[in-house]
PDB file of N, CA and C in Angstrom:
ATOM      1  N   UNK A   1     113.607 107.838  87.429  1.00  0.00           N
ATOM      2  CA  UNK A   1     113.687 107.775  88.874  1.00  0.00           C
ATOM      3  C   UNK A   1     112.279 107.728  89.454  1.00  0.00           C
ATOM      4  N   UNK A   2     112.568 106.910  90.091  1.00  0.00           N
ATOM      5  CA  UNK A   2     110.801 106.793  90.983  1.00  0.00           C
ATOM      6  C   UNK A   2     110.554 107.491  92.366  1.00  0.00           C
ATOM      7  N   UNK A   3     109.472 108.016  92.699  1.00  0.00           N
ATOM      8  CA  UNK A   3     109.322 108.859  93.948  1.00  0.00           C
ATOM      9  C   UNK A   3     108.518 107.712  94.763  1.00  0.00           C
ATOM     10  N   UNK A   4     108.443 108.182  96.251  1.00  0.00           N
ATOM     11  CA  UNK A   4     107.597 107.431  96.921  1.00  0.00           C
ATOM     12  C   UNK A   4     106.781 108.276  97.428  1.00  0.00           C
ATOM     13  N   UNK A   5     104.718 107.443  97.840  1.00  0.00           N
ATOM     14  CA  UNK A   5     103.834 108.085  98.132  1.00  0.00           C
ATOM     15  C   UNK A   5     103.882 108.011  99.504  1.00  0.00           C
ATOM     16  N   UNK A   6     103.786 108.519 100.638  1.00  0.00           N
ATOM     17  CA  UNK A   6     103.705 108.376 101.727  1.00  0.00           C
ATOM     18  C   UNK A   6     101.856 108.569 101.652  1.00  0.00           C
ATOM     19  N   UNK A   7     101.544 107.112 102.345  1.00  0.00           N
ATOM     20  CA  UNK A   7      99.891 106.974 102.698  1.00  0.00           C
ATOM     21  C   UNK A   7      99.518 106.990 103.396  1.00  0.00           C
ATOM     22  N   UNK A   8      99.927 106.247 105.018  1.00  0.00           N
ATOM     23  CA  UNK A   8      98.832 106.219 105.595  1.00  0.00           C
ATOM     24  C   UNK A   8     100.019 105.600 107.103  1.00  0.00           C
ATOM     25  N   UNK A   9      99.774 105.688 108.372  1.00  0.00           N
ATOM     26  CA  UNK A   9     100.254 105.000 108.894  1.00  0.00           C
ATOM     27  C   UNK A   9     100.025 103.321 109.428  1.00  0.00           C
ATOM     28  N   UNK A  10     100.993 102.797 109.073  1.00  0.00           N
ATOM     29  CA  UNK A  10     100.792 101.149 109.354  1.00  0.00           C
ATOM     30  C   UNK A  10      99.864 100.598 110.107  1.00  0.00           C
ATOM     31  N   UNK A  11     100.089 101.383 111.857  1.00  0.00           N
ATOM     32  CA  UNK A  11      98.957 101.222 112.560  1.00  0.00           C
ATOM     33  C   UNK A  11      97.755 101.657 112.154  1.00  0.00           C
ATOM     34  N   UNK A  12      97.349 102.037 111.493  1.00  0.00           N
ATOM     35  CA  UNK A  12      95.832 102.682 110.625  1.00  0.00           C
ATOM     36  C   UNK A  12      95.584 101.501 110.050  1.00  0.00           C
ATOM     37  N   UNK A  13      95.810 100.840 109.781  1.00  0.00           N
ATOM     38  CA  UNK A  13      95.740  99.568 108.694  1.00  0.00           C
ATOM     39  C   UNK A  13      95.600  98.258 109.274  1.00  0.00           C
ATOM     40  N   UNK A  14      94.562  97.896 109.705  1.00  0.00           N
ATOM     41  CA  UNK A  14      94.771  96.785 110.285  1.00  0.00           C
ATOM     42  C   UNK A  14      94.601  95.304 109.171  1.00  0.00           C
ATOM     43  N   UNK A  15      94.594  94.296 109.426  1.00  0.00           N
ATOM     44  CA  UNK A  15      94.694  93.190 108.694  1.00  0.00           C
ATOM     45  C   UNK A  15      93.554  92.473 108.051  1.00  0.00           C
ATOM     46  N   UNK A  16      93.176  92.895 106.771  1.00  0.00           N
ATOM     47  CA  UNK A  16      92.351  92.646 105.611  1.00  0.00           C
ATOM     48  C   UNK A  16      91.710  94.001 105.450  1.00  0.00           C
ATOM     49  N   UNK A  17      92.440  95.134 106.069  1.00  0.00           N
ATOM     50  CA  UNK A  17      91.643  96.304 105.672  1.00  0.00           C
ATOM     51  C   UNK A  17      92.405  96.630 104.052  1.00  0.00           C
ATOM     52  N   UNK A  18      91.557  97.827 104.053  1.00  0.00           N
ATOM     53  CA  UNK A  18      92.708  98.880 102.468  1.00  0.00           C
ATOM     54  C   UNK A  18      92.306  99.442 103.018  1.00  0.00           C
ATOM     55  N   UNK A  19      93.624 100.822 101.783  1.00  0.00           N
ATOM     56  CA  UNK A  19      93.107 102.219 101.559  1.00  0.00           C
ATOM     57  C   UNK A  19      93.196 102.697 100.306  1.00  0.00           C
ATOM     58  N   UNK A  20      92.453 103.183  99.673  1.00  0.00           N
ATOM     59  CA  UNK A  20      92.365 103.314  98.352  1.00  0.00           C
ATOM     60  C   UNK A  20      93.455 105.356  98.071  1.00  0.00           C
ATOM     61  N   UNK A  21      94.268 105.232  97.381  1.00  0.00           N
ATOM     62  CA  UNK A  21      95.333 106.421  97.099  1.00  0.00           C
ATOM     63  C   UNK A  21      95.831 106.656  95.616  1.00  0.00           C
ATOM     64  N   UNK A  22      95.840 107.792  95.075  1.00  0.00           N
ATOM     65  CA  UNK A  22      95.649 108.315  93.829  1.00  0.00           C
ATOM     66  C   UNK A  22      97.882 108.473  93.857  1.00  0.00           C
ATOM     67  N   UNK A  23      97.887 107.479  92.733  1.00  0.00           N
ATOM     68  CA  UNK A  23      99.510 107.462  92.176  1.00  0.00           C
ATOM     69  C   UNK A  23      98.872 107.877  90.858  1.00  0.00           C
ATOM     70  N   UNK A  24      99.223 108.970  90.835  1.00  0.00           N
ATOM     71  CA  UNK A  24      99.884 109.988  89.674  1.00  0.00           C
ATOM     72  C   UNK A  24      98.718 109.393  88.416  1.00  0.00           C
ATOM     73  N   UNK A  25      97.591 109.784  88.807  1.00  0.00           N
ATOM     74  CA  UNK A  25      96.300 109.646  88.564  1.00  0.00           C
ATOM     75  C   UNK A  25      95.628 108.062  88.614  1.00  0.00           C
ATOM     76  N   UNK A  26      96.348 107.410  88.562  1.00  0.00           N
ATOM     77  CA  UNK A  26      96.188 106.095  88.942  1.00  0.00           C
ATOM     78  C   UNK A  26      95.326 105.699  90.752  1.00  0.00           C
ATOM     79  N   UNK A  27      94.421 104.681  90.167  1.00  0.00           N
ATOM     80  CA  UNK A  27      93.796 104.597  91.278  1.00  0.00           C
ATOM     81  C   UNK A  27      94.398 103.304  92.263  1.00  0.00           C
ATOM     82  N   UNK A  28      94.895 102.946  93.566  1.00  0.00           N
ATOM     83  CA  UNK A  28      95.497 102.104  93.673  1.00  0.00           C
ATOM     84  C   UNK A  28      95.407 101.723  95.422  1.00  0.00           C
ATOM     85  N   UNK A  29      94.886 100.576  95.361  1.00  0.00           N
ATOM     86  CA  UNK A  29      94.564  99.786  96.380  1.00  0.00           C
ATOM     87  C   UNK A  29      95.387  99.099  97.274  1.00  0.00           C
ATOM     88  N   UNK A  30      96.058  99.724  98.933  1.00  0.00           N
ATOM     89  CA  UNK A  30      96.966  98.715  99.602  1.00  0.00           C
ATOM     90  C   UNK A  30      96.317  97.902 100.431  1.00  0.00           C
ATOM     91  N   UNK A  31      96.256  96.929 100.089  1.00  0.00           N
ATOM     92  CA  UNK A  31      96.417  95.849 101.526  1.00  0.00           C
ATOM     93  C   UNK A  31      97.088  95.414 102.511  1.00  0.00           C
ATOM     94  N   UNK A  32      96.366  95.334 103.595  1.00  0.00           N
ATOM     95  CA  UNK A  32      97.471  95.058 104.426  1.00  0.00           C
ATOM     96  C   UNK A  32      96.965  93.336 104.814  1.00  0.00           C
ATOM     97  N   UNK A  33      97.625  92.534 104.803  1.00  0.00           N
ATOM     98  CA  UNK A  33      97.726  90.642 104.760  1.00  0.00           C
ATOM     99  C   UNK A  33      98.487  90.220 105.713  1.00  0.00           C
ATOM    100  N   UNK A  34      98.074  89.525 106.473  1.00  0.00           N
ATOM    101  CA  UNK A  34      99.665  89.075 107.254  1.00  0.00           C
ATOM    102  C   UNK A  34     100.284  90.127 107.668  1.00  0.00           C
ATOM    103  N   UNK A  35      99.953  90.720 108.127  1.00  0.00           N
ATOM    104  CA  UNK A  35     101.043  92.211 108.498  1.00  0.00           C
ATOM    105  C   UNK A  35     101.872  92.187 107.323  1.00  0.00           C
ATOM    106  N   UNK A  36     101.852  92.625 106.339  1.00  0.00           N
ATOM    107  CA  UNK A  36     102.775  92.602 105.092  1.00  0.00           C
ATOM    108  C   UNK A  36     101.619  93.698 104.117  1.00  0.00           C
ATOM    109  N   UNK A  37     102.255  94.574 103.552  1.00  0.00           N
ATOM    110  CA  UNK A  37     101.626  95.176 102.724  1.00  0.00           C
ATOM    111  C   UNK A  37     101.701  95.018 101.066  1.00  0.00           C
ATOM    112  N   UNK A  38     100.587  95.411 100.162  1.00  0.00           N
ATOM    113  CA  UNK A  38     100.790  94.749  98.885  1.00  0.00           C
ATOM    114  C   UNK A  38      99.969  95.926  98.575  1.00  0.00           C
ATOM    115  N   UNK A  39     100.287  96.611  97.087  1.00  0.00           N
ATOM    116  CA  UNK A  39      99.573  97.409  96.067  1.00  0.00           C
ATOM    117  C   UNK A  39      99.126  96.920  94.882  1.00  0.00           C
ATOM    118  N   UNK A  40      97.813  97.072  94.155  1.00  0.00           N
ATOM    119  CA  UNK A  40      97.239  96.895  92.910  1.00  0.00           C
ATOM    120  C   UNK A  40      96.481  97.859  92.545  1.00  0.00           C
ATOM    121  N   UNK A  41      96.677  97.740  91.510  1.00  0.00           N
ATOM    122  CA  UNK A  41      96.008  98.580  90.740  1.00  0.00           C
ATOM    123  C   UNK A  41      94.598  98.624  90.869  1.00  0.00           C
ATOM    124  N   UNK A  42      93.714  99.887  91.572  1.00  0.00           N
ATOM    125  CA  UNK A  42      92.143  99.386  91.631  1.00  0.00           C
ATOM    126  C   UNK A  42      90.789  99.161  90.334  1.00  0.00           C
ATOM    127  N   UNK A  43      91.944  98.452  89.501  1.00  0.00           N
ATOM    128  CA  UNK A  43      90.620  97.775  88.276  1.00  0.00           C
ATOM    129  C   UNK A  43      90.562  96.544  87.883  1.00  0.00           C
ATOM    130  N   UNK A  44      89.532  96.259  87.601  1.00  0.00           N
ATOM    131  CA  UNK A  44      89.397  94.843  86.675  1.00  0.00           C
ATOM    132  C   UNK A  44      89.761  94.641  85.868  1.00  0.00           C
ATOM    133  N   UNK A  45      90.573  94.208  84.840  1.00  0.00           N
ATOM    134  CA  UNK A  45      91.319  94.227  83.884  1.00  0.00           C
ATOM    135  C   UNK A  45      90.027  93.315  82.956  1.00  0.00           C
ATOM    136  N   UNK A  46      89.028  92.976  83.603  1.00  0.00           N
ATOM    137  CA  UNK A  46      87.575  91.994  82.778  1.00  0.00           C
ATOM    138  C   UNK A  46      86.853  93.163  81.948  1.00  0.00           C
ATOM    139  N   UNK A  47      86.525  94.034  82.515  1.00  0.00           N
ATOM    140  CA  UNK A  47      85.676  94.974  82.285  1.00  0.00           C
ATOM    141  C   UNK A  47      86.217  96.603  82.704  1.00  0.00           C
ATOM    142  N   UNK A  48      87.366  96.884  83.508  1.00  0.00           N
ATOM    143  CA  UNK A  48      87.264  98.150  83.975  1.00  0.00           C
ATOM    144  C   UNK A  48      86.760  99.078  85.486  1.00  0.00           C
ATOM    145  N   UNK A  49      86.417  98.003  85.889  1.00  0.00           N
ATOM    146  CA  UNK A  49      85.740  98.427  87.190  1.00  0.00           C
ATOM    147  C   UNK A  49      86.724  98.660  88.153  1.00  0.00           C
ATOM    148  N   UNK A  50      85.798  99.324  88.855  1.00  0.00           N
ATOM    149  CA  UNK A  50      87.011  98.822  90.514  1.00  0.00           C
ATOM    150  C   UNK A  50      86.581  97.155  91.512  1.00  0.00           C
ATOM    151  N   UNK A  51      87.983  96.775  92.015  1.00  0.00           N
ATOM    152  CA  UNK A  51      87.802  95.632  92.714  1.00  0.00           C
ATOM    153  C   UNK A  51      87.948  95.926  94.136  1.00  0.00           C
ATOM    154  N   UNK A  52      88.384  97.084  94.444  1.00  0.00           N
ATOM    155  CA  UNK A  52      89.338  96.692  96.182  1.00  0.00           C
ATOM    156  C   UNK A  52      87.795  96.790  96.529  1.00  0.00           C
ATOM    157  N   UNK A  53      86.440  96.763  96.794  1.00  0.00           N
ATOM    158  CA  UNK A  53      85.288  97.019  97.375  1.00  0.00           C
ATOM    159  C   UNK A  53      85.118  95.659  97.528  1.00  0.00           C
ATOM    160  N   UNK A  54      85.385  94.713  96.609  1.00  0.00           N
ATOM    161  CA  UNK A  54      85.181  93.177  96.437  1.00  0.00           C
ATOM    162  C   UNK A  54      86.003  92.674  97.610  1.00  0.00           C
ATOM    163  N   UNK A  55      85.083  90.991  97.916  1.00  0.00           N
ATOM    164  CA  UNK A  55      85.726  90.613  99.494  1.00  0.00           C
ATOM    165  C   UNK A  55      86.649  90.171  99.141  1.00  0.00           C
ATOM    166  N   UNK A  56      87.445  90.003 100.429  1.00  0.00           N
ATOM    167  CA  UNK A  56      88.891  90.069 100.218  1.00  0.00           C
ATOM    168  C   UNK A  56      88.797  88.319 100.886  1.00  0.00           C
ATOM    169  N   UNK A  57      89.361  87.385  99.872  1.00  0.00           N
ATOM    170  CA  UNK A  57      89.424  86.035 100.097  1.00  0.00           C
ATOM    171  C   UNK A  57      90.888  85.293 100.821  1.00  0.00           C
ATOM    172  N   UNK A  58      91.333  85.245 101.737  1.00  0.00           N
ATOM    173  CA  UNK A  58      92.586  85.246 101.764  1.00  0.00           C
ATOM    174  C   UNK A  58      93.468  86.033 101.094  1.00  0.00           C
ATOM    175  N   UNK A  59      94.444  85.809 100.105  1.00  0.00           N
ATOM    176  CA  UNK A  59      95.121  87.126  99.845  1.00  0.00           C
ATOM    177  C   UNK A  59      94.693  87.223  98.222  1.00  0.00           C
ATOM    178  N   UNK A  60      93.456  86.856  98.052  1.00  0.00           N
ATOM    179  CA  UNK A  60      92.761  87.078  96.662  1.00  0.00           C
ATOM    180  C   UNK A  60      91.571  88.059  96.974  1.00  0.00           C
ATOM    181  N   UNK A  61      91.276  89.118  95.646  1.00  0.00           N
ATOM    182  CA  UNK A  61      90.336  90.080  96.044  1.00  0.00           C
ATOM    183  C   UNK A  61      89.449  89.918  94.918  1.00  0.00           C
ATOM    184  N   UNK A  62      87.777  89.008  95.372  1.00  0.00           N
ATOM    185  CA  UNK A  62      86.875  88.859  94.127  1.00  0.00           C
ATOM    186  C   UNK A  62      86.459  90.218  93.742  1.00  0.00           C
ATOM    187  N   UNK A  63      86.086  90.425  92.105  1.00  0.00           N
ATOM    188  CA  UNK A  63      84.963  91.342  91.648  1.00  0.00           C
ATOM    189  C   UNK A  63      84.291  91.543  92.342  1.00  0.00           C
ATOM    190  N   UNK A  64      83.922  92.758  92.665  1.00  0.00           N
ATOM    191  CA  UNK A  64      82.194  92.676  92.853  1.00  0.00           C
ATOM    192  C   UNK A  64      81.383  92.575  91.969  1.00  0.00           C
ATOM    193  N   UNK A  65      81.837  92.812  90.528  1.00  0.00           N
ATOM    194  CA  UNK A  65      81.414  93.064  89.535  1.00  0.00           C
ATOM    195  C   UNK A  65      80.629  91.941  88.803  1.00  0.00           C
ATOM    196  N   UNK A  66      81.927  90.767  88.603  1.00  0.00           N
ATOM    197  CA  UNK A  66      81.452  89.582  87.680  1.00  0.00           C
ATOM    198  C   UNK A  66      82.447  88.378  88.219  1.00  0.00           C
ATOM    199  N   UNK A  67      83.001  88.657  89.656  1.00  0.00           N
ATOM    200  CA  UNK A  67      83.744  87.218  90.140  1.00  0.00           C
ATOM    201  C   UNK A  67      84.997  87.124  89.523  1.00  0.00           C
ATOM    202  N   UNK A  68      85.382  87.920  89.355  1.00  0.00           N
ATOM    203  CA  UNK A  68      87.034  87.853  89.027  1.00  0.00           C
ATOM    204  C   UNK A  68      87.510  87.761  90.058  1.00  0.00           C
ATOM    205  N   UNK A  69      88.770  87.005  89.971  1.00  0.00           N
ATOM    206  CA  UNK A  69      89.839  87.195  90.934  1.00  0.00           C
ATOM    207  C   UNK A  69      90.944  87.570  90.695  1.00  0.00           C
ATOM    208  N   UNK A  70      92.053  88.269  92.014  1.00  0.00           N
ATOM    209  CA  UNK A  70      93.213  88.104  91.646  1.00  0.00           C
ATOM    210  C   UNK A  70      94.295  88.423  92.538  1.00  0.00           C
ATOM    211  N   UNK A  71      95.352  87.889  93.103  1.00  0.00           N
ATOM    212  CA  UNK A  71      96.125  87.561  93.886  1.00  0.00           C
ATOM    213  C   UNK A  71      96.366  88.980  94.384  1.00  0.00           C
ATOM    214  N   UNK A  72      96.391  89.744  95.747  1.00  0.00           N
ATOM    215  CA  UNK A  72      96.935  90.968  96.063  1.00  0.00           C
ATOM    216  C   UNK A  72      98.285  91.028  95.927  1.00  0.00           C
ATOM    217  N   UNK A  73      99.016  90.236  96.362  1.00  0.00           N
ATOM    218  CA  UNK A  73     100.258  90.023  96.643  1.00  0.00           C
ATOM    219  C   UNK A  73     100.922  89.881  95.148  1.00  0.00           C
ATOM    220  N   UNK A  74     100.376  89.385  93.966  1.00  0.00           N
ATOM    221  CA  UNK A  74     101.108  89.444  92.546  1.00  0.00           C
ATOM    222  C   UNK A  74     100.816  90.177  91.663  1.00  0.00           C
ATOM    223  N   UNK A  75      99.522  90.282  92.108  1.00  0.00           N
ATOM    224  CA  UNK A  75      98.329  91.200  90.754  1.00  0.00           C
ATOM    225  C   UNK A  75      97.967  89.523  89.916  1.00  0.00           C
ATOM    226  N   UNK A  76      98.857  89.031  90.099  1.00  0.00           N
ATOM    227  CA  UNK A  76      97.714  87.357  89.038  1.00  0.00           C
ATOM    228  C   UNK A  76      96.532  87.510  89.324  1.00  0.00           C
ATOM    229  N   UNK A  77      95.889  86.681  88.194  1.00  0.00           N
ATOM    230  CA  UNK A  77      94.496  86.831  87.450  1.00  0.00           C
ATOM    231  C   UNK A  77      94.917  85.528  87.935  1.00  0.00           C
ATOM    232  N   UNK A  78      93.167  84.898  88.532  1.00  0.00           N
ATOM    233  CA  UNK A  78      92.954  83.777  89.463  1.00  0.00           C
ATOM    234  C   UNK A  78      91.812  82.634  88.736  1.00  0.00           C
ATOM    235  N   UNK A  79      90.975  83.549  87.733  1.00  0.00           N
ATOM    236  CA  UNK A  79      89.661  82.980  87.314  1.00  0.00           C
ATOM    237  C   UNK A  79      88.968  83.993  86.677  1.00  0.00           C
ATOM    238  N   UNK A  80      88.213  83.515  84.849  1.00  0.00           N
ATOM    239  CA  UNK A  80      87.690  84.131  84.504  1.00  0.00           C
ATOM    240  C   UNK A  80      86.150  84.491  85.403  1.00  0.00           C
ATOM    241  N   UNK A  81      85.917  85.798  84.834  1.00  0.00           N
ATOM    242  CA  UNK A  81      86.053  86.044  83.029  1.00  0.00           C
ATOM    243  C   UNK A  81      87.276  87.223  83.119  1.00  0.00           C
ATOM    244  N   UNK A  82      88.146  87.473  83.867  1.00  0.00           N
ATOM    245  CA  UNK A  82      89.154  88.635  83.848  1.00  0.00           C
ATOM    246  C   UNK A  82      90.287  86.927  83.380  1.00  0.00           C
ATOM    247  N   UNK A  83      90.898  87.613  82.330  1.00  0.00           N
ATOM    248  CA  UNK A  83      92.373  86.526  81.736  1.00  0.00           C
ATOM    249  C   UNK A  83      93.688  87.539  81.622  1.00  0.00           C
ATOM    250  N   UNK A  84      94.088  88.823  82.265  1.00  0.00           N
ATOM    251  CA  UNK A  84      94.861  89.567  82.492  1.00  0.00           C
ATOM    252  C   UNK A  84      95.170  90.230  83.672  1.00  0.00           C
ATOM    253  N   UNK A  85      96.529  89.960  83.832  1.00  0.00           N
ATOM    254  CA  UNK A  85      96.840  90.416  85.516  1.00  0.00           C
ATOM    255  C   UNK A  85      96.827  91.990  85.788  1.00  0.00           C
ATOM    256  N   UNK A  86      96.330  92.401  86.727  1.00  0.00           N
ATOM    257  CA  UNK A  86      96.281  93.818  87.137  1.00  0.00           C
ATOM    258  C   UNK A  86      97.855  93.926  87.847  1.00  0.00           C
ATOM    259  N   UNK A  87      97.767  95.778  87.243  1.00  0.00           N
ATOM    260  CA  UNK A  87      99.311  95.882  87.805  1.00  0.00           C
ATOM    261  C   UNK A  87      99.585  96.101  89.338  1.00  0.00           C
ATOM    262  N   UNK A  88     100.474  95.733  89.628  1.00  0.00           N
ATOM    263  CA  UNK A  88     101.357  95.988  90.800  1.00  0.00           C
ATOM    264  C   UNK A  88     101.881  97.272  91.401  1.00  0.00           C
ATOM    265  N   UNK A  89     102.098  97.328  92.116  1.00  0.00           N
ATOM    266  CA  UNK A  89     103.523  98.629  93.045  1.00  0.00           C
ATOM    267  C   UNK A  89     104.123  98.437  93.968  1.00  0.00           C
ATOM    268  N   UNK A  90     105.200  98.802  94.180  1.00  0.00           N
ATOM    269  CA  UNK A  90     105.933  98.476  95.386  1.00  0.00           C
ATOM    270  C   UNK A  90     105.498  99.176  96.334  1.00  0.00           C
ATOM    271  N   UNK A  91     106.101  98.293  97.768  1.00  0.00           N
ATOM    272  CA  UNK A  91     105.021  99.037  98.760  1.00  0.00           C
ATOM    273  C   UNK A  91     106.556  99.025  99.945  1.00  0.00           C
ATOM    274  N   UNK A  92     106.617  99.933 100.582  1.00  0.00           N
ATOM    275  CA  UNK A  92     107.801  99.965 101.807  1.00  0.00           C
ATOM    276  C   UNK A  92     106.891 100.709 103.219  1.00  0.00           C
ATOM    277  N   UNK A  93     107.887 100.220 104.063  1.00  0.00           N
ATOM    278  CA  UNK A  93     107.278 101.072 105.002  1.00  0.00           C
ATOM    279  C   UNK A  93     108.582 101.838 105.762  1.00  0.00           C
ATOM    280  N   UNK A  94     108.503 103.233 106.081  1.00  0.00           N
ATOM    281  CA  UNK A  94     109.825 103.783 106.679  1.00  0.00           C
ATOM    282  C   UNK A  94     109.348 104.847 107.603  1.00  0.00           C
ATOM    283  N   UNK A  95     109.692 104.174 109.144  1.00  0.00           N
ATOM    284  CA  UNK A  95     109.392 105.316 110.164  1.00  0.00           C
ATOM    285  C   UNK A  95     107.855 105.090 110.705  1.00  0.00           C
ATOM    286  N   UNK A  96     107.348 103.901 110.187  1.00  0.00           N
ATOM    287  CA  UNK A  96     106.297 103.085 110.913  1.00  0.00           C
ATOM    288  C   UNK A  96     105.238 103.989 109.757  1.00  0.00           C
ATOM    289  N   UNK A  97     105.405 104.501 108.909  1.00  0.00           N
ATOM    290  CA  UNK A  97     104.732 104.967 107.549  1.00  0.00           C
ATOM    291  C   UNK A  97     104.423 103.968 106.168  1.00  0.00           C
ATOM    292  N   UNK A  98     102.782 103.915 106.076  1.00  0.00           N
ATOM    293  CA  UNK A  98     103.358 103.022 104.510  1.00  0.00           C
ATOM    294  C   UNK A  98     103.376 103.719 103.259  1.00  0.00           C
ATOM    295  N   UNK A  99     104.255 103.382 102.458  1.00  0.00           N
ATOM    296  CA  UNK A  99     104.782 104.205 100.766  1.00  0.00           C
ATOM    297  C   UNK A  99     104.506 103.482 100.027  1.00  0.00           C
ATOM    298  N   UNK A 100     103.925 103.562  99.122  1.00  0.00           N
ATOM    299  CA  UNK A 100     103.859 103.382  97.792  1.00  0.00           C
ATOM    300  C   UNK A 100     105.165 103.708  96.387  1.00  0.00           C
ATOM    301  N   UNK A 101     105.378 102.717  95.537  1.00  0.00           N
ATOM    302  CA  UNK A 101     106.051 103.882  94.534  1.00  0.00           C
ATOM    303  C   UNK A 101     105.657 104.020  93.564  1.00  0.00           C
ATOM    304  N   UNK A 102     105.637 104.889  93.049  1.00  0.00           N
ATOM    305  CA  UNK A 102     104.908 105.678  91.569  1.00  0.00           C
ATOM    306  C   UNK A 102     106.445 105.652  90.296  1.00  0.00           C
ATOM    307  N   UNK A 103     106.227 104.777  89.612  1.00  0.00           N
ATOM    308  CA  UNK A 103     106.806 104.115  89.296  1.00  0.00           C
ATOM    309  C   UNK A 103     107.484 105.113  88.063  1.00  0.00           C
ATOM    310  N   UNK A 104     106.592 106.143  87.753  1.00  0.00           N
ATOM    311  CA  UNK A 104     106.837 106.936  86.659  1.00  0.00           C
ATOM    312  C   UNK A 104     107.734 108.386  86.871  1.00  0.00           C
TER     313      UNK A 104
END
């Protein structure tokens, strides 16, 4: 059974911002796009780093590191040197609140 994180309120979030929130030690990055929210996982799957600091390209978020990319909205891997997709989470919003789910 999965729980949900309550993060942050929607209005807090405006469009190409994040907020970076700890799922169950996991470090994990929401975006907000289009008024639509999306979670990834905050690493590079190239090297290990964190990405959400990296600019946010339309709904792709480069490395800062070494130019990786990768889709917010899928977690796809866009362009080396990262060739593995970072994970995902579901994201809801209830009561003008955004949630996360912690999947574990």
């Amino acid at each position: 059974m999965s729980d949900w994180i309550d993060v942050v309120a929607e209005s807090a979030l405006a469009n190409g911002e994040h907020v970076l929130v700890d799922v169950d030690g996991t470090d994990v990055a929401i975006f907000k796009i289009d008024n639509q929210c999306y979670a990834i996982e905050d690493v590079c799957t190239h090297d290990g780093a964190e990405i959400a600091s990296g600019e946010l390209d339309g709904d792709e978020i480069v490395c800062p590191r070494h130019g990786a990319r990768f889709c917010v909205k899928t977690g796809a891997v866009k362009c080396a040197p990262a060739y593995e997709d970072v994970a995902t989470f579901a994201v809801r919003i209830v009561d003008g609140r955004i949630q996360v789910e912690n999947p574990n």
